[in-house]
Coordinates of N, CA and C in Angstrom, one line a residue:
X28 N 55.8 82.1 -223.7 CA 56.3 80.8 -223.5 C 57.8 80.6 -223.8
X29 N 58.4 79.9 -223.0 CA 59.9 79.7 -223.2 C 60.2 78.9 -224.3
X30 N 61.4 79.1 -225.0 CA 61.8 78.5 -226.1 C 62.2 77.0 -225.7
X31 N 62.6 76.7 -224.5 CA 63.2 75.3 -224.1 C 62.5 75.0 -222.9
X32 N 62.1 73.7 -222.8 CA 61.7 73.1 -221.5 C 62.2 71.6 -221.4
X33 N 63.1 71.5 -220.6 CA 63.7 70.1 -220.5 C 63.7 69.6 -219.1
X34 N 63.8 68.3 -218.9 CA 63.8 67.7 -217.5 C 65.3 67.3 -217.3
X35 N 65.8 67.6 -216.1 CA 67.1 67.2 -215.7 C 67.0 66.5 -214.3
X36 N 67.9 65.5 -214.2 CA 67.8 64.9 -212.9 C 69.2 64.1 -212.6
X37 N 69.4 63.7 -211.4 CA 70.6 63.1 -211.1 C 70.5 62.5 -209.6
X38 N 71.6 61.5 -209.4 CA 71.5 60.9 -208.1 C 72.0 61.8 -207.0
X39 N 73.0 62.7 -207.3 CA 73.6 63.6 -206.3 C 73.8 65.0 -207.0
X40 N 73.8 66.0 -206.2 CA 74.0 67.4 -206.6 C 74.6 68.2 -205.6
X41 N 75.4 69.2 -206.0 CA 75.9 70.2 -205.0 C 76.1 71.6 -205.7
X42 N 75.2 72.5 -205.3 CA 75.3 73.9 -205.8 C 75.8 74.8 -204.7
X43 N 77.1 74.9 -204.6 CA 77.8 75.5 -203.6 C 77.5 76.9 -203.3
X44 N 77.1 77.1 -201.9 CA 76.9 78.5 -201.6 C 78.2 79.2 -201.3
X45 N 78.4 80.3 -202.0 CA 79.7 80.9 -201.9 C 80.1 81.6 -200.6
X46 N 79.2 81.8 -199.7 CA 79.5 82.4 -198.3 C 80.1 81.4 -197.4
X47 N 80.2 80.2 -197.8 CA 80.9 79.2 -197.0 C 82.2 78.9 -197.5
X48 N 83.3 79.4 -196.9 CA 84.7 79.4 -197.4 C 85.3 78.0 -197.4
X49 N 85.2 77.2 -196.3 CA 85.8 76.0 -196.0 C 85.1 74.8 -196.5
X50 N 83.9 74.6 -195.8 CA 83.1 73.5 -196.0 C 82.2 73.8 -197.2
X51 N 81.8 72.8 -198.0 CA 81.0 73.0 -199.1 C 79.5 72.8 -198.6
X52 N 78.7 73.7 -198.9 CA 77.3 73.5 -198.4 C 76.4 73.9 -199.6
X53 N 75.5 73.1 -200.0 CA 74.7 73.3 -201.2 C 73.4 74.1 -201.0
X54 N 73.1 75.0 -202.0 CA 71.7 75.6 -202.0 C 70.7 74.4 -202.0
X55 N 69.5 74.7 -201.6 CA 68.5 73.6 -201.6 C 68.0 73.1 -203.0
X56 N 68.4 73.9 -204.1 CA 68.1 73.5 -205.4 C 69.0 74.2 -206.4
X57 N 68.9 73.7 -207.6 CA 69.8 74.3 -208.6 C 69.7 75.8 -208.9
X58 N 70.8 76.4 -209.0 CA 70.9 77.9 -209.3 C 70.7 78.2 -210.7
X59 N 70.3 79.4 -211.1 CA 70.3 79.8 -212.5 C 71.6 79.6 -213.2
X60 N 72.7 79.9 -212.6 CA 74.0 79.8 -213.2 C 74.3 78.3 -213.6
X61 N 74.0 77.4 -212.6 CA 74.2 76.1 -212.8 C 73.3 75.4 -213.8
X62 N 72.1 76.0 -214.0 CA 71.1 75.6 -215.0 C 71.7 76.0 -216.3
X63 N 72.2 77.2 -216.4 CA 72.8 77.7 -217.7 C 74.0 76.9 -218.1
X64 N 74.9 76.6 -217.1 CA 76.0 75.8 -217.5 C 75.6 74.4 -217.9
X65 N 74.6 73.8 -217.4 CA 74.2 72.5 -217.8 C 73.6 72.5 -219.3
X66 N 72.9 73.6 -219.7 CA 72.5 73.7 -221.0 C 73.6 74.0 -222.0
X67 N 74.6 74.7 -221.5 CA 75.8 74.9 -222.4 C 76.5 73.6 -222.7
X68 N 76.5 72.8 -221.7 CA 77.3 71.5 -221.9 C 76.5 70.7 -222.9
X69 N 75.2 70.8 -223.0 CA 74.5 70.1 -224.2 C 74.7 70.7 -225.5
X70 N 74.6 72.0 -225.6 CA 74.7 72.7 -226.9 C 75.0 74.2 -226.6
X71 N 76.2 74.7 -227.2 CA 76.5 76.0 -227.0 C 77.2 76.6 -228.3
X72 N 76.9 77.8 -228.6 CA 77.6 78.6 -229.6 C 77.7 80.0 -229.2
X73 N 78.9 80.7 -229.7 CA 79.1 82.0 -229.3 C 78.1 83.1 -229.9
X74 N 77.2 82.6 -230.7 CA 76.2 83.5 -231.3 C 75.0 83.7 -230.4
X75 N 74.8 83.0 -229.3 CA 73.7 83.2 -228.6 C 73.9 83.0 -227.1
X76 N 73.0 83.4 -226.2 CA 73.0 83.1 -224.8 C 71.8 82.4 -224.3
X77 N 71.9 81.7 -223.3 CA 70.8 81.1 -222.6 C 70.2 82.1 -221.5
X78 N 69.0 82.2 -221.4 CA 68.3 82.9 -220.3 C 67.4 82.0 -219.5
X79 N 67.7 81.7 -218.4 CA 66.9 80.8 -217.5 C 65.6 81.6 -217.1
X80 N 64.4 81.2 -217.4 CA 63.3 82.0 -217.0 C 62.7 81.5 -215.7
X81 N 62.6 80.1 -215.5 CA 62.2 79.5 -214.3 C 62.6 78.1 -214.1
X82 N 62.6 77.7 -212.9 CA 63.1 76.3 -212.6 C 61.9 75.6 -211.7
X83 N 61.5 74.5 -212.3 CA 60.5 73.7 -211.6 C 61.2 72.6 -210.8
X84 N 60.6 72.5 -209.6 CA 61.2 71.5 -208.6 C 60.4 70.2 -208.7
X85 N 60.8 69.2 -209.4 CA 60.1 67.9 -209.5 C 60.4 67.1 -208.2
X86 N 61.6 67.1 -207.9 CA 62.2 66.4 -206.6 C 63.1 67.2 -206.0
X87 N 62.9 67.7 -204.8 CA 63.7 68.7 -204.0 C 65.0 67.9 -203.6
X88 N 64.9 66.6 -203.4 CA 66.0 65.7 -202.9 C 66.3 65.9 -201.3
X89 N 66.9 65.1 -200.9 CA 67.2 65.1 -199.4 C 68.8 65.4 -199.2
X90 N 68.9 66.1 -198.1 CA 70.3 66.5 -197.7 C 71.1 65.5 -197.0
X91 N 72.3 65.3 -197.5 CA 73.2 64.4 -196.9 C 74.6 64.9 -196.8
X92 N 75.2 64.5 -195.7 CA 76.5 65.1 -195.4 C 77.6 63.9 -195.7
X93 N 78.6 64.2 -196.5 CA 79.7 63.2 -196.8 C 81.0 63.9 -196.5
X94 N 82.0 63.0 -196.3 CA 83.3 63.5 -196.2 C 84.0 63.3 -197.6
X95 N 84.7 64.4 -198.0 CA 85.4 64.3 -199.3 C 86.8 64.7 -199.1
X96 N 87.7 64.1 -199.9 CA 89.2 64.5 -199.9 C 89.3 65.7 -200.9
X97 N 89.9 66.7 -200.5 CA 90.1 67.9 -201.5 C 91.5 68.3 -201.4
X98 N 92.1 69.0 -202.4 CA 93.4 69.6 -202.4 C 93.3 71.0 -201.8
X99 N 94.2 71.3 -200.9 CA 94.2 72.7 -200.3 C 95.0 73.7 -201.0
X100 N 95.6 73.3 -202.2 CA 96.5 74.2 -203.0 C 96.1 73.9 -204.5
X101 N 96.2 74.9 -205.3 CA 96.0 74.8 -206.7 C 97.2 74.2 -207.4
X102 N 97.0 73.4 -208.5 CA 98.1 72.9 -209.3 C 98.8 74.1 -210.0
X103 N 100.0 74.2 -209.9 CA 100.8 75.2 -210.6 C 101.7 74.6 -211.6
X104 N 102.8 75.4 -211.9 CA 103.8 74.8 -212.9 C 104.5 73.6 -212.4
X105 N 104.7 73.5 -211.0 CA 105.4 72.4 -210.5 C 104.3 71.4 -209.9
X106 N 104.5 70.1 -210.1 CA 103.5 69.1 -209.7 C 103.4 69.0 -208.2
X107 N 102.2 68.7 -207.7 CA 101.9 68.7 -206.2 C 102.0 67.3 -205.8
X108 N 102.5 67.1 -204.5 CA 102.5 65.8 -203.9 C 101.1 65.8 -203.2
X109 N 100.2 64.9 -203.7 CA 98.8 65.0 -203.2 C 98.8 64.8 -201.7
X110 N 99.5 63.9 -201.1 CA 99.5 63.6 -199.7 C 99.8 64.8 -198.9
X111 N 100.6 65.7 -199.3 CA 101.0 66.9 -198.7 C 100.0 68.1 -198.8
X112 N 99.1 67.9 -199.6 CA 98.0 69.1 -199.9 C 96.6 68.5 -199.9
X113 N 96.4 67.5 -199.0 CA 95.0 66.9 -199.1 C 94.4 67.1 -197.6
X114 N 93.2 67.5 -197.7 CA 92.4 67.7 -196.5 C 91.0 67.0 -196.6
X115 N 90.4 66.4 -195.6 CA 89.2 65.9 -195.6 C 88.2 66.8 -195.0
X116 N 87.2 67.1 -195.8 CA 86.2 68.1 -195.4 C 84.8 67.6 -195.6
X117 N 83.9 68.0 -194.8 CA 82.5 67.6 -195.0 C 81.8 68.4 -195.9
X118 N 80.9 67.9 -196.7 CA 80.1 68.5 -197.8 C 78.6 68.2 -197.6
X119 N 77.8 69.2 -197.6 CA 76.3 69.0 -197.6 C 75.9 68.9 -199.1
X120 N 75.4 67.7 -199.4 CA 75.0 67.4 -200.8 C 73.4 67.3 -200.8
X121 N 72.9 67.2 -202.1 CA 71.5 66.8 -202.3 C 71.5 65.5 -203.0
X122 N 70.6 64.6 -202.5 CA 70.5 63.3 -203.0 C 69.1 63.1 -203.7
X123 N 69.1 62.6 -205.0 CA 67.9 62.4 -205.6 C 67.1 63.6 -206.0
X124 N 67.6 64.4 -207.0 CA 67.0 65.7 -207.5 C 66.5 65.6 -208.9
X125 N 65.5 66.3 -209.2 CA 64.9 66.4 -210.6 C 64.4 67.8 -210.7
X126 N 64.5 68.4 -211.9 CA 64.2 69.8 -212.2 C 63.6 69.9 -213.6
X127 N 62.7 70.9 -213.7 CA 62.3 71.2 -215.1 C 63.0 72.7 -215.4
X128 N 63.7 72.7 -216.4 CA 64.4 74.0 -216.8 C 63.7 74.7 -218.0
X129 N 63.2 75.8 -217.8 CA 62.6 76.6 -218.8 C 63.5 77.9 -219.2
X130 N 63.8 78.0 -220.4 CA 64.8 79.0 -220.8 C 64.6 79.5 -222.2
X131 N 65.1 80.6 -222.6 CA 65.1 81.1 -223.8 C 66.5 81.3 -224.4
X132 N 66.6 81.2 -225.7 CA 67.9 81.5 -226.4 C 67.7 82.9 -227.0
X133 N 68.8 83.7 -226.7 CA 68.9 85.1 -227.0 C 70.1 85.2 -227.9
X134 N 69.8 85.7 -229.2 CA 70.9 85.9 -230.1 C 71.7 87.1 -229.7
X135 N 73.0 87.0 -230.0 CA 73.9 88.0 -229.8 C 73.9 88.9 -231.1
X136 N 74.3 90.1 -230.9 CA 74.3 91.1 -232.1 C 75.1 90.6 -233.3
X137 N 76.2 89.8 -233.1 CA 76.9 89.3 -234.3 C 76.4 88.1 -234.9
X138 N 75.3 87.5 -234.4 CA 74.8 86.3 -235.0 C 74.3 86.5 -236.4
X139 N 74.6 85.5 -237.3 CA 74.2 85.6 -238.7 C 73.0 84.7 -239.0
X140 N 72.9 83.6 -238.2 CA 71.8 82.7 -238.6 C 70.6 82.9 -237.7
X141 N 69.4 82.4 -238.2 CA 68.2 82.7 -237.4 C 68.1 81.9 -236.2
X142 N 67.3 82.4 -235.2 CA 67.1 81.7 -233.9 C 66.6 80.2 -234.1
X143 N 65.7 80.0 -235.0 CA 65.2 78.7 -235.3 C 66.2 77.6 -235.6
X144 N 67.3 78.0 -236.2 CA 68.4 77.0 -236.5 C 69.0 76.5 -235.2
X145 N 69.3 77.4 -234.3 CA 69.9 77.0 -233.0 C 68.8 76.1 -232.2
X146 N 67.7 76.6 -232.2 CA 66.6 75.9 -231.4 C 66.5 74.4 -231.9
X147 N 66.4 74.3 -233.2 CA 66.3 73.0 -233.8 C 67.4 72.1 -233.4
X148 N 68.7 72.6 -233.5 CA 70.0 71.9 -233.2 C 69.9 71.5 -231.7
X149 N 69.4 72.3 -230.8 CA 69.4 72.0 -229.4 C 68.3 70.9 -229.2
X150 N 67.1 71.0 -229.7 CA 66.1 70.1 -229.5 C 66.5 68.6 -230.0
X151 N 67.3 68.6 -231.1 CA 67.7 67.3 -231.7 C 68.7 66.7 -230.6
X152 N 69.6 67.6 -230.1 CA 70.5 67.0 -229.2 C 69.8 66.4 -227.9
X153 N 68.8 67.2 -227.4 CA 68.1 66.7 -226.2 C 67.4 65.5 -226.4
X154 N 66.8 65.3 -227.7 CA 65.9 64.2 -227.9 C 66.9 63.0 -228.1
X155 N 68.1 63.2 -228.6 CA 69.1 62.0 -228.8 C 69.9 61.8 -227.5
X156 N 69.9 62.7 -226.6 CA 70.8 62.5 -225.5 C 72.2 62.9 -225.7
X157 N 72.4 63.7 -226.7 CA 73.8 64.2 -227.1 C 74.2 65.4 -226.4
X158 N 75.5 65.5 -226.2 CA 76.0 66.8 -225.5 C 77.5 67.0 -226.0
X159 N 77.9 68.3 -225.7 CA 79.3 68.8 -226.1 C 80.3 68.2 -225.1
X160 N 79.9 68.4 -223.8 CA 80.7 67.7 -222.8 C 79.7 67.3 -221.7
X161 N 80.1 66.3 -220.8 CA 79.1 65.8 -220.0 C 78.5 66.8 -219.0
X162 N 77.2 67.0 -219.0 CA 76.6 67.9 -218.1 C 76.6 67.4 -216.6
X163 N 76.6 68.4 -215.8 CA 76.7 67.9 -214.3 C 75.8 68.8 -213.5
X164 N 75.6 68.5 -212.2 CA 74.7 69.0 -211.3 C 75.7 69.7 -210.2
X165 N 76.2 70.9 -210.6 CA 77.0 71.6 -209.7 C 78.5 71.4 -209.7
X166 N 78.9 70.1 -209.6 CA 80.2 69.8 -209.7 C 80.4 68.6 -210.7
X167 N 81.6 68.5 -211.3 CA 81.7 67.4 -212.3 C 81.5 66.0 -211.8
X168 N 81.6 65.8 -210.6 CA 81.6 64.3 -210.1 C 80.1 63.9 -210.0
X169 N 79.1 64.9 -210.3 CA 77.7 64.5 -210.1 C 77.1 64.7 -211.5
X170 N 77.0 63.7 -212.3 CA 76.5 63.7 -213.7 C 75.0 64.0 -213.7
X171 N 74.6 64.7 -214.7 CA 73.2 65.1 -214.9 C 72.6 64.2 -216.1
X172 N 71.3 63.8 -215.9 CA 70.7 63.1 -217.0 C 69.7 64.2 -217.5
X173 N 69.3 64.2 -218.7 CA 68.4 65.0 -219.4 C 67.5 64.4 -220.4
X174 N 66.3 65.0 -220.6 CA 65.4 64.6 -221.7 C 64.4 65.5 -222.0
X175 N 63.6 65.5 -223.0 CA 62.6 66.5 -223.3 C 61.5 66.4 -222.2
X176 N 61.0 67.5 -221.8 CA 59.9 67.5 -220.8 C 58.7 66.9 -221.4
X177 N 58.0 65.9 -220.6 CA 56.9 65.2 -221.3 C 55.6 65.5 -220.4
X178 N 55.4 66.8 -220.3 CA 54.2 67.3 -219.6 C 54.2 67.2 -218.1
X179 N 55.4 67.0 -217.5 CA 55.5 67.0 -216.1 C 55.3 68.3 -215.6
X180 N 54.6 68.4 -214.3 CA 54.5 69.7 -213.7 C 55.0 69.4 -212.2
X181 N 55.6 70.4 -211.6 CA 56.2 70.2 -210.2 C 55.0 70.2 -209.2
X182 N 55.2 69.3 -208.2 CA 54.2 69.4 -207.1 C 54.2 70.7 -206.3
X183 N 53.1 70.9 -205.7 CA 53.0 72.2 -204.9 C 54.1 72.3 -203.9
X184 N 54.9 73.4 -203.9 CA 56.0 73.6 -202.9 C 56.3 75.0 -202.8
X185 N 56.2 75.5 -201.5 CA 56.6 76.9 -201.3 C 57.9 76.9 -200.4
X186 N 58.9 77.4 -200.8 CA 60.2 77.4 -200.0 C 60.9 78.6 -200.1
X187 N 61.1 79.4 -199.1 CA 61.9 80.6 -199.1 C 63.3 80.3 -199.0
X188 N 64.1 80.9 -199.9 CA 65.5 80.5 -200.0 C 66.4 81.6 -199.5
X189 N 66.0 82.9 -199.8 CA 66.8 84.0 -199.4 C 67.8 84.3 -200.6
X190 N 69.0 84.9 -200.2 CA 69.9 85.3 -201.3 C 70.5 84.1 -202.0
X191 N 70.4 84.2 -203.3 CA 70.9 83.1 -204.2 C 71.8 83.6 -205.2
X192 N 72.9 82.9 -205.5 CA 73.7 83.3 -206.7 C 72.8 83.2 -207.9
X193 N 72.9 84.3 -208.7 CA 72.2 84.4 -210.0 C 73.2 83.9 -211.1
X194 N 74.3 84.6 -211.3 CA 75.3 84.2 -212.2 C 76.5 85.1 -211.9
X195 N 77.7 84.8 -212.6 CA 78.9 85.5 -212.5 C 79.2 86.3 -213.8
X196 N 79.4 87.5 -213.7 CA 79.7 88.4 -214.9 C 81.2 88.4 -215.1
X197 N 81.8 88.1 -216.2 CA 83.1 88.2 -216.5 C 83.3 89.5 -217.3
X198 N 83.8 90.5 -216.6 CA 83.8 91.8 -217.0 C 85.2 92.2 -217.7
X199 N 85.3 92.5 -219.0 CA 86.5 93.0 -219.5 C 87.0 94.3 -218.9
X200 N 88.2 94.3 -218.4 CA 88.7 95.6 -217.8 C 90.2 95.5 -217.7
X201 N 91.0 96.1 -218.6 CA 92.5 96.1 -218.6 C 93.1 96.7 -217.3
X202 N 92.2 97.6 -216.6 CA 92.7 98.1 -215.4 C 92.6 97.2 -214.2
X203 N 91.8 96.1 -214.4 CA 91.7 95.1 -213.3 C 91.9 93.7 -213.8
X204 N 93.2 93.5 -214.3 CA 93.5 92.2 -214.9 C 93.7 91.0 -213.9
X205 N 92.6 90.8 -213.2 CA 92.7 89.7 -212.2 C 92.6 88.3 -212.7
X206 N 92.1 88.2 -214.0 CA 92.0 86.8 -214.6 C 91.9 87.1 -216.1
X207 N 92.2 86.0 -216.9 CA 92.1 86.1 -218.3 C 91.0 85.1 -218.7
X208 N 90.2 85.5 -219.7 CA 89.1 84.6 -220.1 C 88.8 84.9 -221.6
X209 N 88.1 84.1 -222.3 CA 87.7 84.2 -223.7 C 86.4 84.9 -223.7
X210 N 86.3 86.1 -224.4 CA 85.1 86.8 -224.7 C 84.5 86.4 -225.9
X211 N 83.1 86.1 -226.1 CA 82.7 85.6 -227.3 C 82.9 86.4 -228.6
X212 N 83.1 87.7 -228.5 CA 83.4 88.6 -229.6 C 84.7 89.2 -229.6
X213 N 85.4 89.3 -228.5 CA 86.6 90.0 -228.4 C 87.9 89.1 -228.3
X214 N 87.6 87.8 -228.3 CA 88.7 86.9 -228.1 C 89.1 86.8 -226.6
X215 N 90.5 86.6 -226.4 CA 91.0 86.5 -225.1 C 91.2 87.8 -224.4
X216 N 90.6 88.1 -223.3 CA 90.7 89.4 -222.7 C 91.1 89.2 -221.2
X217 N 91.4 90.3 -220.6 CA 91.6 90.4 -219.1 C 90.6 91.2 -218.5
X218 N 90.3 90.8 -217.2 CA 89.3 91.6 -216.6 C 89.1 90.9 -215.1
X219 N 87.9 90.9 -214.7 CA 87.6 90.4 -213.3 C 86.2 89.6 -213.3
X220 N 85.9 88.9 -212.4 CA 84.6 88.2 -212.2 C 83.7 89.0 -211.1
X221 N 82.5 89.2 -211.5 CA 81.7 90.0 -210.5 C 80.4 89.1 -210.3
X222 N 80.2 88.5 -209.0 CA 78.9 87.8 -208.8 C 77.8 88.5 -208.6
X223 N 76.7 88.1 -209.1 CA 75.4 88.7 -209.0 C 74.4 87.8 -208.2
X224 N 73.5 88.4 -207.4 CA 72.7 87.6 -206.5 C 71.2 88.2 -206.6
X225 N 70.3 87.3 -206.1 CA 68.8 87.8 -206.2 C 68.2 87.1 -205.0
X226 N 67.1 87.7 -204.6 CA 66.2 87.1 -203.6 C 65.4 86.0 -204.1
X227 N 65.6 84.8 -203.8 CA 65.0 83.6 -204.3 C 64.0 83.0 -203.5
X228 N 62.9 82.5 -204.1 CA 61.8 81.9 -203.4 C 61.0 81.0 -204.4
X229 N 60.8 79.7 -203.9 CA 60.0 78.8 -204.6 C 58.5 79.0 -204.3
X230 N 57.7 79.2 -205.3 CA 56.2 79.3 -205.1 C 55.5 78.5 -206.0
X231 N 54.6 77.6 -205.5 CA 53.9 76.7 -206.3 C 54.8 75.7 -207.1
X232 N 56.0 75.4 -206.6 CA 56.9 74.5 -207.2 C 57.8 75.1 -208.2
X233 N 57.7 76.5 -208.4 CA 58.5 77.2 -209.3 C 59.4 78.2 -208.8
X234 N 60.7 78.3 -209.2 CA 61.5 79.4 -208.9 C 61.7 80.3 -210.0
X235 N 61.2 81.5 -209.9 CA 61.1 82.5 -211.0 C 62.5 83.3 -211.0
X236 N 63.1 83.4 -212.1 CA 64.4 84.1 -212.2 C 64.1 85.4 -212.8
X237 N 64.4 86.6 -212.1 CA 64.1 88.0 -212.5 C 64.8 88.3 -213.8
X238 N 64.0 88.7 -214.8 CA 64.7 89.1 -216.1 C 65.5 90.3 -216.0
X239 N 65.3 91.2 -214.9 CA 66.1 92.3 -214.8 C 67.6 92.0 -214.5
X240 N 67.8 90.8 -213.9 CA 69.2 90.5 -213.6 C 70.0 90.3 -214.9
X241 N 69.4 89.7 -215.9 CA 70.0 89.5 -217.2 C 70.4 90.8 -217.8
X242 N 69.6 91.9 -217.6 CA 70.0 93.2 -218.1 C 71.3 93.8 -217.4
X243 N 71.3 93.5 -216.1 CA 72.5 93.9 -215.3 C 73.7 93.2 -215.7
X244 N 73.6 91.9 -216.0 CA 74.6 91.0 -216.4 C 75.2 91.5 -217.8
X245 N 74.2 91.7 -218.7 CA 74.6 92.2 -220.1 C 75.4 93.4 -220.0
X246 N 75.0 94.4 -219.2 CA 75.6 95.8 -219.1 C 77.1 95.6 -218.6
X247 N 77.2 94.7 -217.7 CA 78.6 94.4 -217.1 C 79.5 93.8 -218.2
X248 N 79.0 92.8 -218.8 CA 79.8 92.1 -219.8 C 80.0 92.7 -221.2
X249 N 79.0 93.3 -221.6 CA 78.9 93.9 -223.0 C 79.0 95.4 -223.1
X250 N 78.1 96.0 -222.1 CA 77.9 97.4 -222.2 C 77.0 97.8 -223.4
X251 N 76.2 96.8 -223.8 CA 75.4 97.0 -225.1 C 73.9 97.0 -224.6
X252 N 73.5 97.1 -223.4 CA 72.1 97.0 -223.1 C 71.9 98.3 -222.1

């Protein structure tokens, strides 16, 4: 049985497929990495990780296309004139979504406190609607609501998805200093980002997340598994 089971929902969502370079196109439901990020927005400590076990689809949502203004350049040291770097692009969004997230907390080797302490803190936050920073559904402009699961079960749904983003491993490697990031135990390091994918399919209303992908993720980021 999973340590955590919460309900999340929202008016709009966009879980961007990385294979589309210009236009934003959403996966048909939340990805494991987006689900992890949502939980981390509610409660996170460097002493543990979230492992998403499965995702229940309470409301698949409807697909809608909207036009959005986006910047074509990143903000650097010099300020940008928005009118010179703005483009209007179509985005395929999801409207009216709701999910059940089942996940485990996994302690890191350097953790000093028992798992029960972190689980209790997380449950209190979910019950009170508290968070570290506002959780969102794919992008920050689409806020997520959350609450303890109250016995809901997803309706029957079978949906082949195909290749889906599992998560992104941030791999410390001084030989590939493509970006800098904060490692939970090593502080600020340099390395690169390595996306991981899996073959996804919703069966009986549930998307099962393969546990083996977490072992691959941990080997890349920590080398301790």
